[in-house]
Each structure stands twice: as C-alpha cells, then as structure tokens.
Coordinates of C-alpha atoms and ligand atoms in Angstrom, one line a residue:
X1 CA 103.8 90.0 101.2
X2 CA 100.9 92.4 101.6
X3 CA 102.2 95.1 99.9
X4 CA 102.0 95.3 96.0
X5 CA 103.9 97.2 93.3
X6 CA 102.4 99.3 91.0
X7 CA 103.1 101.6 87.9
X8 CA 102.0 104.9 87.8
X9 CA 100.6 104.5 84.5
X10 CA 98.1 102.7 86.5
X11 CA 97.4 105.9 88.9
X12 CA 94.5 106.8 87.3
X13 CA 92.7 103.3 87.8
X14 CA 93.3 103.7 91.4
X15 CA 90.2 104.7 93.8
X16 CA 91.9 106.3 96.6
X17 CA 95.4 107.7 96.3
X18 CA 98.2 109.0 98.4
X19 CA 100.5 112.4 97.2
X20 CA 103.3 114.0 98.8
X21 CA 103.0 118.0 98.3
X22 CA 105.6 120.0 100.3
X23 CA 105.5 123.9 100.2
X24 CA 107.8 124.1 97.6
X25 CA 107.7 121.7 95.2
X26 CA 105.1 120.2 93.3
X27 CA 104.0 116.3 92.9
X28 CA 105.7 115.0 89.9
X29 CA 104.3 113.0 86.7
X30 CA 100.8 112.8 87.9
X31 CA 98.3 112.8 85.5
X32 CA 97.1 116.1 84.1
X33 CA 93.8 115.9 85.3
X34 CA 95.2 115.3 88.9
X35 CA 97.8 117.9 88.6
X36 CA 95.4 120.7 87.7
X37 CA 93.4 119.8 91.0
X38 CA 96.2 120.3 93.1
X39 CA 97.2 123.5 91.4
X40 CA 93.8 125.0 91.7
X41 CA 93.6 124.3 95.5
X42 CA 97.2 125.4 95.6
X43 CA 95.9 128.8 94.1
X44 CA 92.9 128.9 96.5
X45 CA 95.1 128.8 99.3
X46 CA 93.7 126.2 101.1
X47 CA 96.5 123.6 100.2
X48 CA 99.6 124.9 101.7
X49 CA 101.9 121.2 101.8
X50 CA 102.4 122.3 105.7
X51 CA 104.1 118.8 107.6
X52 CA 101.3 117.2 109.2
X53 CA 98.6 118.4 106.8
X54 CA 95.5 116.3 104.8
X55 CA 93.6 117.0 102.9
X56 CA 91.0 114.7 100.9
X57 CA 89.9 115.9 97.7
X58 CA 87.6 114.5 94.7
X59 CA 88.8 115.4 91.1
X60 CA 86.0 115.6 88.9
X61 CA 86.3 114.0 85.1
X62 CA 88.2 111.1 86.6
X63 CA 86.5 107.8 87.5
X64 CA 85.8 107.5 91.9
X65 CA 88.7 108.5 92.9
X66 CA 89.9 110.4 96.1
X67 CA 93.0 112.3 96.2
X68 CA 94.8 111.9 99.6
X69 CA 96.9 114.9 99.8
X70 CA 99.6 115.0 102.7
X71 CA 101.8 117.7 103.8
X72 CA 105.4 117.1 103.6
X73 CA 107.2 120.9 104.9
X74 CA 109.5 122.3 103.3
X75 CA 111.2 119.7 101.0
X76 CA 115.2 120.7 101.9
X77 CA 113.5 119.7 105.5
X78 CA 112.1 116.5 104.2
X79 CA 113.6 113.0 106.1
X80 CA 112.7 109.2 106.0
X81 CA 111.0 109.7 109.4
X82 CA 108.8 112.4 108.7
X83 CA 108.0 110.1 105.2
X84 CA 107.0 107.0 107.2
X85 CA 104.6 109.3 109.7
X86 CA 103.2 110.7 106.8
X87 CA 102.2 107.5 104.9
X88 CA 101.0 106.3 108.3
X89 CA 99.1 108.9 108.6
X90 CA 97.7 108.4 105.1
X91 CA 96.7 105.1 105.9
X92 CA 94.9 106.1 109.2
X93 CA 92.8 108.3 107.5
X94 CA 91.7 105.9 105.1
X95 CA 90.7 103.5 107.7
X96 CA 88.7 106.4 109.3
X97 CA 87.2 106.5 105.7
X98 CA 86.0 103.5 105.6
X99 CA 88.6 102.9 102.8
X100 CA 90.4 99.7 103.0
X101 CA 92.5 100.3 100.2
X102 CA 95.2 103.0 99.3
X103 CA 98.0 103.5 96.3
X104 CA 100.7 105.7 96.9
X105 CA 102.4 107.8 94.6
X106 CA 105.8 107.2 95.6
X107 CA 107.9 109.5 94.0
X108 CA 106.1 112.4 95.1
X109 CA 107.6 111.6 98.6
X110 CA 111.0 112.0 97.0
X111 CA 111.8 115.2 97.5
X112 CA 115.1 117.2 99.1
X113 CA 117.5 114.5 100.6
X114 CA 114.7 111.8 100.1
X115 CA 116.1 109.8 97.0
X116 CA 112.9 107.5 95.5
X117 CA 114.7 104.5 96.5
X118 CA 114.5 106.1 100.3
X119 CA 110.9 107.0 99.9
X120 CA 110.1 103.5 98.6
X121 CA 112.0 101.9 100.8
X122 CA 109.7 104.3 104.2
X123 CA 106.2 103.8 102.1
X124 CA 107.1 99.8 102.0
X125 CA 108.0 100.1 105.9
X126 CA 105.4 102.6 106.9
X127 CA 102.5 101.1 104.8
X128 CA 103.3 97.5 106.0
X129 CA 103.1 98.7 109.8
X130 CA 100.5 100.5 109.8
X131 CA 98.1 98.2 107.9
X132 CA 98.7 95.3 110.5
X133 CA 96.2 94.5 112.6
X134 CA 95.9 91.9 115.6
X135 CA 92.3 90.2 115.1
X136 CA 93.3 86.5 115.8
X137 CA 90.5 86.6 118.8
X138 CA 87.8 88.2 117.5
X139 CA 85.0 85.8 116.3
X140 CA 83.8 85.9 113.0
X141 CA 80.1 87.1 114.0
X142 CA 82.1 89.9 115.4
X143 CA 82.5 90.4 111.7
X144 CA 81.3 94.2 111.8
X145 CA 84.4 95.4 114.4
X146 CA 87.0 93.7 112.4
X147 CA 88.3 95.7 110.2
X148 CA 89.0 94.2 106.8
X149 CA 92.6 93.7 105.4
X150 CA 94.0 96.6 103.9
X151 CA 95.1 96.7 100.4
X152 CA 98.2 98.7 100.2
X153 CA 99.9 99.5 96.4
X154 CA 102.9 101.4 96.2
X155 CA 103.4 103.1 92.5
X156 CA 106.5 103.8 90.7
X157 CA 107.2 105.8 88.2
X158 CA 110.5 103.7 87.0
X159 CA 110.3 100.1 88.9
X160 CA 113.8 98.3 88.9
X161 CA 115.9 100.8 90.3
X162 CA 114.7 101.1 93.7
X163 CA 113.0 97.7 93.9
X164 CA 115.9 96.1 96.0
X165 CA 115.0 99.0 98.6
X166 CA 111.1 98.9 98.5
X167 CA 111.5 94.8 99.6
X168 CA 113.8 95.8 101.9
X169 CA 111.2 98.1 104.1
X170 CA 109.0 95.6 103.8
X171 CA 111.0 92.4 104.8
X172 CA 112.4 94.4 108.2
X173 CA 108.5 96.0 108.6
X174 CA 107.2 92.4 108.5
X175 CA 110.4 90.8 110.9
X176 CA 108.7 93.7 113.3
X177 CA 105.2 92.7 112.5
X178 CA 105.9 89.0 113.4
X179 CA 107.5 90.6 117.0
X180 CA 104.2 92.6 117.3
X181 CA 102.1 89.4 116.9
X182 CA 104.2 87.3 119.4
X183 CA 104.0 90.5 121.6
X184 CA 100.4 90.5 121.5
X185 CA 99.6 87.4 122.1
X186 CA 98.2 87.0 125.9
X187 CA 100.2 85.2 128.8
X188 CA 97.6 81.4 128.3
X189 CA 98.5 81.4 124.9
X190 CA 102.0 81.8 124.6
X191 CA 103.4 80.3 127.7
X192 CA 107.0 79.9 127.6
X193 CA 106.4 76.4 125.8
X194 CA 104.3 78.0 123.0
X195 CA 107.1 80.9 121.9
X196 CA 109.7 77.7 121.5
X197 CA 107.3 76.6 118.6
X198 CA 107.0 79.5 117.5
X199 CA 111.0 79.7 117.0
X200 CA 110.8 76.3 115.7
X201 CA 108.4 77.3 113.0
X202 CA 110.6 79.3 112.3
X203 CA 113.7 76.4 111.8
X204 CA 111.6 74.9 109.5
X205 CA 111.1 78.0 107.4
X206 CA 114.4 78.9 106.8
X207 CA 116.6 76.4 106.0
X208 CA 119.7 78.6 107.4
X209 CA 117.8 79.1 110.6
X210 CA 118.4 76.2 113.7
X211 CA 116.5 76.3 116.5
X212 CA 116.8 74.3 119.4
X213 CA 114.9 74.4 123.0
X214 CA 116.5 73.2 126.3
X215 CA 113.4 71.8 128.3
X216 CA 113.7 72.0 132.6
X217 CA 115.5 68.7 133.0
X218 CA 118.7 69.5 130.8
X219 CA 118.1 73.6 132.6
X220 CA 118.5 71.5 135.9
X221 CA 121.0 69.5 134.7
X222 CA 123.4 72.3 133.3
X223 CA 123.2 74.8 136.3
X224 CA 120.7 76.9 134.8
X225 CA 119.4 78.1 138.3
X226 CA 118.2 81.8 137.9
X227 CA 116.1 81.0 134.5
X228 CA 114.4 78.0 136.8
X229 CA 114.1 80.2 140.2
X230 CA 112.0 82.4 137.9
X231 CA 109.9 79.9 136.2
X232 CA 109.4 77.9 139.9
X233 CA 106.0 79.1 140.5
X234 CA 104.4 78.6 137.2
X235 CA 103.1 75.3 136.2
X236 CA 104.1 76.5 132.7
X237 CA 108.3 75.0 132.9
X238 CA 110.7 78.0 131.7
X239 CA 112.9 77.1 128.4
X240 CA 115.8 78.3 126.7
X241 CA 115.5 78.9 123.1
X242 CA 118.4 79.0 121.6
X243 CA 117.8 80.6 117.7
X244 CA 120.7 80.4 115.2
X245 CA 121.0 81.8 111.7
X246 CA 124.3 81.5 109.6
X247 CA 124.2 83.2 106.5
X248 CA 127.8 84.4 106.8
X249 CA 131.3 81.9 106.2
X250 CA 131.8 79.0 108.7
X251 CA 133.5 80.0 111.3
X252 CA 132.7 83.6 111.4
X253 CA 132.2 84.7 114.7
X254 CA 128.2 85.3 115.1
X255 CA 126.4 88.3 116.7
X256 CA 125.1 87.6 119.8
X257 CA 121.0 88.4 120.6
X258 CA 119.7 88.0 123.8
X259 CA 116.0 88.3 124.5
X260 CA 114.2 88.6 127.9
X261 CA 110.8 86.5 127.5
X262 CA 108.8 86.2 130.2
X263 CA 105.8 85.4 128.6
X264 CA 103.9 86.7 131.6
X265 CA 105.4 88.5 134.7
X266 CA 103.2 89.2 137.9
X267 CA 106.0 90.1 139.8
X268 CA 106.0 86.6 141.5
X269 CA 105.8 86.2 145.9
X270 CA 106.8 90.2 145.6
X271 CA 103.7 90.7 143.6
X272 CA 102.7 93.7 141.2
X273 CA 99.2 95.8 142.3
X274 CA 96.6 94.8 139.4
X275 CA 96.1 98.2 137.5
X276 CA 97.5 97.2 134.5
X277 CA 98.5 94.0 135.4
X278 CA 97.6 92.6 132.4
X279 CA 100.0 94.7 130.2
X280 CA 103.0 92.0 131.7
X281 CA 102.4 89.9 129.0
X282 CA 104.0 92.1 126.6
X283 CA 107.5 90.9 129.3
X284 CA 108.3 88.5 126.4
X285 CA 108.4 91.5 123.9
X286 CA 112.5 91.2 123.6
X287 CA 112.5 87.9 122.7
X288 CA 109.8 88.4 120.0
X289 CA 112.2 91.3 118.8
X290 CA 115.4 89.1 118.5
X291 CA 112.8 86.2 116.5
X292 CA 111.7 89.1 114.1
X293 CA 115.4 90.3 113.7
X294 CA 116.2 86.4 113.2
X295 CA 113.2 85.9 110.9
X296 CA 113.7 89.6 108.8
X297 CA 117.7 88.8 108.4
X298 CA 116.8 84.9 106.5
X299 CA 114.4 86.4 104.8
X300 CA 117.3 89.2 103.7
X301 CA 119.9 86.5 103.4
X302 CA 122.0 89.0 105.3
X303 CA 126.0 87.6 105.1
X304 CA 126.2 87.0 109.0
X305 CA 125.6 84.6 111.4
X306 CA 123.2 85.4 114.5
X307 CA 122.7 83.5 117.5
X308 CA 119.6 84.3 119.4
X309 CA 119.2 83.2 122.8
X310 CA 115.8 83.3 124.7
X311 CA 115.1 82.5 128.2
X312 CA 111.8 81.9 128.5
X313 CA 109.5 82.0 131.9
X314 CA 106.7 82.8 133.5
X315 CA 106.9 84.9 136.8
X316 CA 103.7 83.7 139.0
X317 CA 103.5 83.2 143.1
X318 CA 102.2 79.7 144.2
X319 CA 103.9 77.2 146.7
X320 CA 106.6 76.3 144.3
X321 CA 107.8 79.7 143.8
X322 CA 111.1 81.9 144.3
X323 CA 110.9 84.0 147.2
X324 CA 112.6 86.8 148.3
X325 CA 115.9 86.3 150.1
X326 CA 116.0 83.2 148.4
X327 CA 119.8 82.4 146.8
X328 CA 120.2 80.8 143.7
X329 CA 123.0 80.0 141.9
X330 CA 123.1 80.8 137.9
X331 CA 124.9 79.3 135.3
X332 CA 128.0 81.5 136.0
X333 CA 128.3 80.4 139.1
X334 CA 127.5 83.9 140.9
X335 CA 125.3 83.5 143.4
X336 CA 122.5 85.6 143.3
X337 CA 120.3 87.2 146.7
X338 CA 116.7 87.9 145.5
X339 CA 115.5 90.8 147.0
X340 CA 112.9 91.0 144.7
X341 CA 111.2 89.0 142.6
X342 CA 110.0 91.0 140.6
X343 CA 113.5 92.1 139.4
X344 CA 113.4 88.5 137.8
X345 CA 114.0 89.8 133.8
X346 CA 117.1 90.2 135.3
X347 CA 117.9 86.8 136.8
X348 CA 116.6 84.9 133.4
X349 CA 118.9 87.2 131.5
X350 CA 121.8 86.4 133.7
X351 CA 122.0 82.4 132.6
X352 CA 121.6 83.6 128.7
X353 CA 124.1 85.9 129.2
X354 CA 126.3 83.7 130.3
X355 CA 125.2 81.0 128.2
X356 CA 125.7 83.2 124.9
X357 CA 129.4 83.2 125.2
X358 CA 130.1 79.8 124.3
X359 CA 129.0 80.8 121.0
X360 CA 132.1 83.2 121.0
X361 CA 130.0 86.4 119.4
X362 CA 132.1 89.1 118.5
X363 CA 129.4 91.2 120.1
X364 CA 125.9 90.6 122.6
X365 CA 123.3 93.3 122.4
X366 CA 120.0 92.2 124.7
X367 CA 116.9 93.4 124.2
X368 CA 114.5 93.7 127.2
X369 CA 111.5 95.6 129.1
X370 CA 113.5 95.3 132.0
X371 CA 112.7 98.4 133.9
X372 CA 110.0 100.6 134.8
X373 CA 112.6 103.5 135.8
X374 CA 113.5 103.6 131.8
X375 CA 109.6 105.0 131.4
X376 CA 110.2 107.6 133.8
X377 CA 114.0 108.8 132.2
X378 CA 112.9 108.4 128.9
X379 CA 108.6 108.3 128.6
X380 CA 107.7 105.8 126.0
X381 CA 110.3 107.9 123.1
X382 CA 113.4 106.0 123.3
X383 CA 114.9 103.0 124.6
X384 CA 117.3 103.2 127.2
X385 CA 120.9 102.0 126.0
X386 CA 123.6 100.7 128.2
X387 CA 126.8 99.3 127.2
X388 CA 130.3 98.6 128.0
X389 CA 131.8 99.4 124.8
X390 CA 131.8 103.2 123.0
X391 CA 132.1 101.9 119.2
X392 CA 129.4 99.4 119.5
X393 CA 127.2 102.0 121.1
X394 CA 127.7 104.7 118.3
X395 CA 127.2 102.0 116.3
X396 CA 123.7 101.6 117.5
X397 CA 123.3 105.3 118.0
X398 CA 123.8 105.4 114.1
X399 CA 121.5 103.0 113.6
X400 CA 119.0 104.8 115.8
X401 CA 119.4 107.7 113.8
X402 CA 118.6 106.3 110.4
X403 CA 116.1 103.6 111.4
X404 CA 113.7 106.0 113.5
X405 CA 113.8 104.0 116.8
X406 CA 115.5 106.2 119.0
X407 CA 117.9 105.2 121.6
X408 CA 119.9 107.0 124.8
X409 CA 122.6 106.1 126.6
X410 CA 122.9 106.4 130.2
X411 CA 126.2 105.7 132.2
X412 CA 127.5 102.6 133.9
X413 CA 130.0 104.2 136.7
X414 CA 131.4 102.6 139.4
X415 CA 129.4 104.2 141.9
X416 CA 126.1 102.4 140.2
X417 CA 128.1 98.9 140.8
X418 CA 128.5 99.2 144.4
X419 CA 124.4 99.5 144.4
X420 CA 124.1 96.0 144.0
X421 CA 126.0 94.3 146.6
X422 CA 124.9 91.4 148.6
X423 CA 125.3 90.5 152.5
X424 CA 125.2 87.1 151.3
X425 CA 125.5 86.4 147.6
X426 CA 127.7 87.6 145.0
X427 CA 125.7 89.7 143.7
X428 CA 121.9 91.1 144.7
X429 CA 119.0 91.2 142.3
X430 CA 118.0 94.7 143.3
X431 CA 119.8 98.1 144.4
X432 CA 119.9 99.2 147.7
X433 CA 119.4 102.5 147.6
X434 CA 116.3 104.0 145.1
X435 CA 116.7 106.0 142.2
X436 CA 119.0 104.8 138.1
X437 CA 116.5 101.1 138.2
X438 CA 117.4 101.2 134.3
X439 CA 121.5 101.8 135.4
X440 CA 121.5 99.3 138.4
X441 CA 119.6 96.6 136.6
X442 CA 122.4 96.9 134.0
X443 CA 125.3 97.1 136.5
X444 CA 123.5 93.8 137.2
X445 CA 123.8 92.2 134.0
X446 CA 127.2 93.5 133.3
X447 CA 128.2 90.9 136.1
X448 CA 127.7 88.4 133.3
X449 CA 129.7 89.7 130.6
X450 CA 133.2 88.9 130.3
X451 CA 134.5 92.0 128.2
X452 CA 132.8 91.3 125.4
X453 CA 131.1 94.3 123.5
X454 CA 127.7 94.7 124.8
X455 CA 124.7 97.1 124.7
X456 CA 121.9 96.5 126.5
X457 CA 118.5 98.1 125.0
X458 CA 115.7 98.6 127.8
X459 CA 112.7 98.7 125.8
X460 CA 110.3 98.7 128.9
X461 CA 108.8 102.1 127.3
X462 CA 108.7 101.7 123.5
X463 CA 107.6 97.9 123.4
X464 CA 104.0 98.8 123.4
X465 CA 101.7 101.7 123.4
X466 CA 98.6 103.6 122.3
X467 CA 98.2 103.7 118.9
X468 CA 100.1 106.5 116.9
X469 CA 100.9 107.5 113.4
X470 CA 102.0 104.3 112.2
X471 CA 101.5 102.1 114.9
X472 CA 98.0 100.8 116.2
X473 CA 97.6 99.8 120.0
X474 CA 99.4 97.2 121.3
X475 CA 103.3 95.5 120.6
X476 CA 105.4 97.7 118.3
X477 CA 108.2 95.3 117.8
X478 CA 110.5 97.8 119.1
X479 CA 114.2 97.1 118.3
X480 CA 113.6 94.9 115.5
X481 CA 113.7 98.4 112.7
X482 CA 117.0 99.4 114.6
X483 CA 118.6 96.1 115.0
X484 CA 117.9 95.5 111.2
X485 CA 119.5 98.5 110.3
X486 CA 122.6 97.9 112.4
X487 CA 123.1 94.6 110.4
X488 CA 122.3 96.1 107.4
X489 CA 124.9 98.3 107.6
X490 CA 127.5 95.3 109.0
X491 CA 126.6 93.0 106.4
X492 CA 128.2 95.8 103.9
X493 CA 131.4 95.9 105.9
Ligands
LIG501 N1 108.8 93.7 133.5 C1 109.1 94.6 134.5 C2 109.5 96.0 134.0 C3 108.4 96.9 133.5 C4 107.6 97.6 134.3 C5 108.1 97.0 132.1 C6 106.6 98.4 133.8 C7 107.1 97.8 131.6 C8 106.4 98.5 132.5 C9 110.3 94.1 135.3 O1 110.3 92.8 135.5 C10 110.1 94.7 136.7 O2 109.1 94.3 137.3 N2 111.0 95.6 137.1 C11 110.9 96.2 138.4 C12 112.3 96.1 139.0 C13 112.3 96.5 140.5 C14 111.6 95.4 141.3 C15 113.7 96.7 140.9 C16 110.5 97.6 138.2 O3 110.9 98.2 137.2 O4 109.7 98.1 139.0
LIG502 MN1 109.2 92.0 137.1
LIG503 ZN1 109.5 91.7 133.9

C-alpha cells in the first residue's frame, strides 16, 4: 500500500500540500494561516479556482511549506473525473518540482455532487496511478534518472466514515498498476511462459485464487489448434492460463474473463513494417487487465466468482510458423482459413472462447488490443465495445460512465458477418472487403459464442500511451478501473 492516511490536524506539518479551490466555494477547515493566503490571492485576483488551474504558493509564518493550489470550476460542475485529473495533475507538478512527496487535503475536493467518501475514494485512485513508475531496468548507477518513490498522504478531516471508500480506489488503482507492470514488461521477459508465473504468484497469494496452466502437449492433446497455429513460430510454446477466483457461494455461476496475450506479436509470415514494432509487446495488455481485475477483486473479497482465461503466445515468423492460407482447426471445431497472420489475437481468442464455456459463466466479456481500425474510429479515448447482448452492454456503459474509462459501442449486423466467409474453411481470419476491422474481427469471435452474453472490449487504443494527467508513458491497465466497477456494482446485487 503506498498511499497513507492522514489527519488534517497534521496539515500543518506537511511540506507540500494539495487544495481543491473551485470558483465558488472556498477550501474548508484549513488552518487559519493557510486560509488567509488563499483569501488574499483570492482578493488579488490572481487565484480564480478556473478547472485546470495551479498555482504554487509559499505562506509565510508556517514552517517550509508549499501550497499546491488546483482549480476545480464551478463546484455544481464538479465530477469524480475531473477530481482524479486534478490530483494527477497535482502530483505531476510535484514531480516537475523536484518534490517527491505530496498530502492532499481531501475534503477540499468535496465539493457539489462530490461527497468526501467520492473524493477520497478518486485522490486514493488518482494518487496511486499517477505515482507509479516502471524502473525495474534501469541500473542503479543510473541512480540520477530514476526518479525516487513518491510519498503520497491523503488527509481527512473525519477518518472512518469514508475509509471503506479511500481503500477501495486504491485496491482497484493498484489491480491496474499490476496490469501496467505486466504490460510493460518487454516481449524476452515475459514470454508466454513467464505471464503463467506471474498468474501463479498470484495462486499463491490469494488463497481463493487457483490458477492453473495447460502447457503445448495437453493444448495438442485437447484440440487447441488456433492458440498453437499462433505460437508455431516462436521457440517460446503458447499456454493457456486458466485464472479462477471464487469469493461467491459454490455453485454460483462465475463471470467469464477472457484475455488476449500475446506477449509479443510481429505479425508472424504476414509481417508488420518495424516503425513501432516494438510497441507489440504491449499485445498481452488484455490478459494483464483480466490478472489485475482477478488480483483487485481478492484483494476486495468481492462475493463472486471469476474465471479468467488467458491464451498466451508469441506471434514470430521462422520455419515452424503459421502461414497464410494455412487451415487450422480450433477447439470448436470450426475450421479456420488464415488469410492473415497477423489477425492472430483473434485465432488465440477463438480456443479461450470456446474453452470458457465449460465453466458455464453467466456472462464472457474479453478484453483485447485486437484491432488497429479501433484507433482510427475511436483515437486512443475509448475502447471499442461489441456485444451480443443490450443489458450487459449498458451494464458496461454504466460502468464506463462512473469509472472514467470510456467505452462505444459499434454494431454487429448481418451484413458485417458475411465479411468473413471462407472458400474453404468455416470461417476466415480476416474480412474480405476493407473498412469496420474492429466489427469484422468481432463478427469473428462471435462464431465462438453460443448465446451467452458477451461484450467484447477492443482496447488496441487505450492500452498504452503518452503520458497524460494521471498516467505516465507506457501500459495504462485499461479495462481493469471499468471492469472493477462493473463488479462492484454486481457484487451489491
Ligand atoms: N495487435 C494487433 C492490433 C493492434 C495494432 C494494436 C496496432 C495496437 C496497435 C493485431 O494483432 C493486428 O495485427 N491486427 C491487424 C488485423 C488485420 C491484419 C486484419 C490490424 O489491426 O491491422
Ligand atoms: Mn497482429
Ligand atoms: Zn496482435
């Protein structure tokens, strides 16, 4: 837990410290000396508590101290969202600073509809984000470019009563954190091999979590042929990580979580060009968001039971490898023409797909960077949603809503279907005709559902990015704050 809790009888101990002011109201409870400061800049105009404004300032007759002041709007405008950005942003600036540590005066960011459990629940979520870092591979006489771990305390004016919620932002922001790491870790060291450990840490963590890994032979032996036509060029053998958590009764149907993981994807025999190559080894960055959902709801001993499912591969050309107009038969039996393969997120989540429903979950949502058409519909803002089932989508659109990970849906007609016929197969791994790549790769997996409620999540575009007001550069653990929130929500039901 990185985050600590604070009173704010302790404010004025604190060296550098974090205020809501909107345009309205005024920061509450502070101590006099700090009060009169913002009142006096307040009168000289220059503070205005505009969104998106900072300002530091230095009281005098208190100690070092710096006074982080950040704009909040109007406060009957005031949201969760815009009270994560701004404690993001807080924390940025610090950094900039040279500051490595930062209290926040929490109620301060409870203003309008924000209640202080709300606002402690964002500055826990917000804070814990935005002081990650991923330094694992820099060397310690790189000392000076590492930047040393932040000290984050949030301060409450009454503790108990919105405790519950500040762990809560923090549990979910540190289920994301451990998606980011897995995320950024680079295709030699996490090979599909190493991310099974990584679930089995996991197992051993939690006693309510059990994680087991189907290796190539018992893949062979079970039919699991378009997870192994994908992982036939690599010398790294593809896996199937199969993650379950049961906090709810016996017998309870679990939620089904499917995450594409292909822990490094050239494209394969139909390879990628190399600008940006290297950004393929965020393809595992769905599986690392169903291990952080997984990790965050054990850690939340949320009343439900999950089953995760993971195929894991890496997508590389050599002599062994798929080639296009190759057939292979997957665990459903479908046979599948590979026009491609580079459509091969696809192919692996076909066999979990399929594979899933012998758990008999109530409902599958899969999480994937499966397309680069969802970047050009949607830029890197939302994540693509595609499902077969109206209530579970709204579902998700709710969560969307409240979590701050935003989500469209796009349609799965008929006419999309008929894109994906094969001469020869059941089914091809590509469209014949251009244009809907996020649609047609769905119309693909929907092949391997057998009406059960689904939503696919494309998360090609929000997965990883430059850095922004909470996030730094690199794997944002995107779908893990939205997932959480769904289940949140479920586990009340
Ligand atoms: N992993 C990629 C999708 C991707 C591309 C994610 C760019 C993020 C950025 C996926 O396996 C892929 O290669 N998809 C192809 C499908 C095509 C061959 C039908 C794509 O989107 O170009
Ligand atoms: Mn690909
Ligand atoms: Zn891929």
């Amino acid at each position: 837990m990185a985050i600590k809790i604070t009173d704010y009888k302790n404010l004025s101990k604190a060296e550098n410290i974090a205020v809501g002011i909107s345009e309205d109201g005024f920061a509450r409870s502070l101590s006099p000396v700090l009060e009169a400061e913002i009142k006096r800049l307040r009168q000289l105009g220059d503070l205005k508590g505009k969104k998106d404004e900072l300002h530091i300032i230095y009281p005098e007759g208190k100690g070092p101290c710096r006074l982080i002041l950040c704009g909040l709007g109007k406060s009957h405008d005031l949201n969760i969202e815009k009270v994560r950005k701004t404690i993001g942003r807080a924390i940025k600036k610090c950094r900039e600073i040279k500051q490595w540590n930062l209290t926040v005066a929490v109620d301060s960011f409870a203003l309008g509809s924000v209640k202080i459990g709300n606002a402690a629940q964002a500055a826990a979520l917000a804070g814990t984000l935005a002081i990650y870092q991923y330094c694992e591979y820099k060397s310690a006489h790189k000392a000076e470019e590492k930047i040393p771990p932040f000290k984050l305390y949030l301060a409450l004016r009454e503790k108990t009563a919105n405790i519950r919620q500040l762990k809560q932002g923090e549990i979910i922001a540190e289920g994301a954190n451990f998606a980011r790491t897995l995320g950024n870790h680079p295709g030699n060291r996490l090979a599909p091999r190493a991310l099974a450990k990584e679930a089995i840490s996991l197992g051993r963590k939690y006693p309510k979590i059990t994680v087991r890994v189907k290796q190539k032979p018992e893949l062979s032996k079970q039919g699991f042929g378009a997870l192994l036509g994908v992982g036939s060029g690599s010398i790294n053998p593809p896996v199937l990580i199969e993650c379950v958590y049961k906090g709810g009764k016996t017998g309870q149907a679990p939620v089904g979580l499917v995450g594409k993981g292909i822990t490094f994807d050239s494209g394969g025999i139909s390879i990628k060009p190399s600008a940006k190559m290297d950004e393929m080894r965020y393809d595992m960055c769905g599986a690392a968001a169903v291990l952080g959902i997984i990790q965050s709801a054990a850690e939340l001993k949320l009343p439900l039971n999950l089953v995760g499912i993971i195929p894991a591969a890496e997508n590389l050309p050599s002599a062994t490898a798929y080639r296009p107009g190759d057939i292979l038969t997957s665990l459903s039996g479908q046979t599948i023409e590979v026009l491609n393969t580079d459509a091969e997120g696809r192919l692996v989540l076909a066999d979990a797909l399929t594979y899933i429903q012998r758990f008999k979950p109530d409902c599958i949502i899969d999480l994937a960077t499966l397309t680069g058409a969802v970047i050009v519909a949607l830029g890197h803002i939302a994540i693509g949603l595609v499902s077969n089932n109206d209530k579970l989508s709204d579902e998700i659109k709710i969560a969307a809503r409240d979590s701050g990970e935003r989500v469209w849906r796009l349609p799965l007609w008929d006419e999309y279907r008929d894109l994906i016929k094969s001469e020869v197969a059941d089914v091809a791994n590509i469209s014949s005709k251009s244009g809907a790549g996020t649609i047609t790769a769905s119309a693909f997996l929907e092949k391997f559902i057998n009406s059960v409620p689904w939503v696919h999540l494309d998360i090609a575009g929000t997965a990883w990015g430059e850095a922004g007001a909470i996030y730094s550069k690199g794997a944002t653990g995107s779908g893990v704050r939205l997932i959480m929130e769904w289940l949140m929500r479920k586990a009340e039901k």
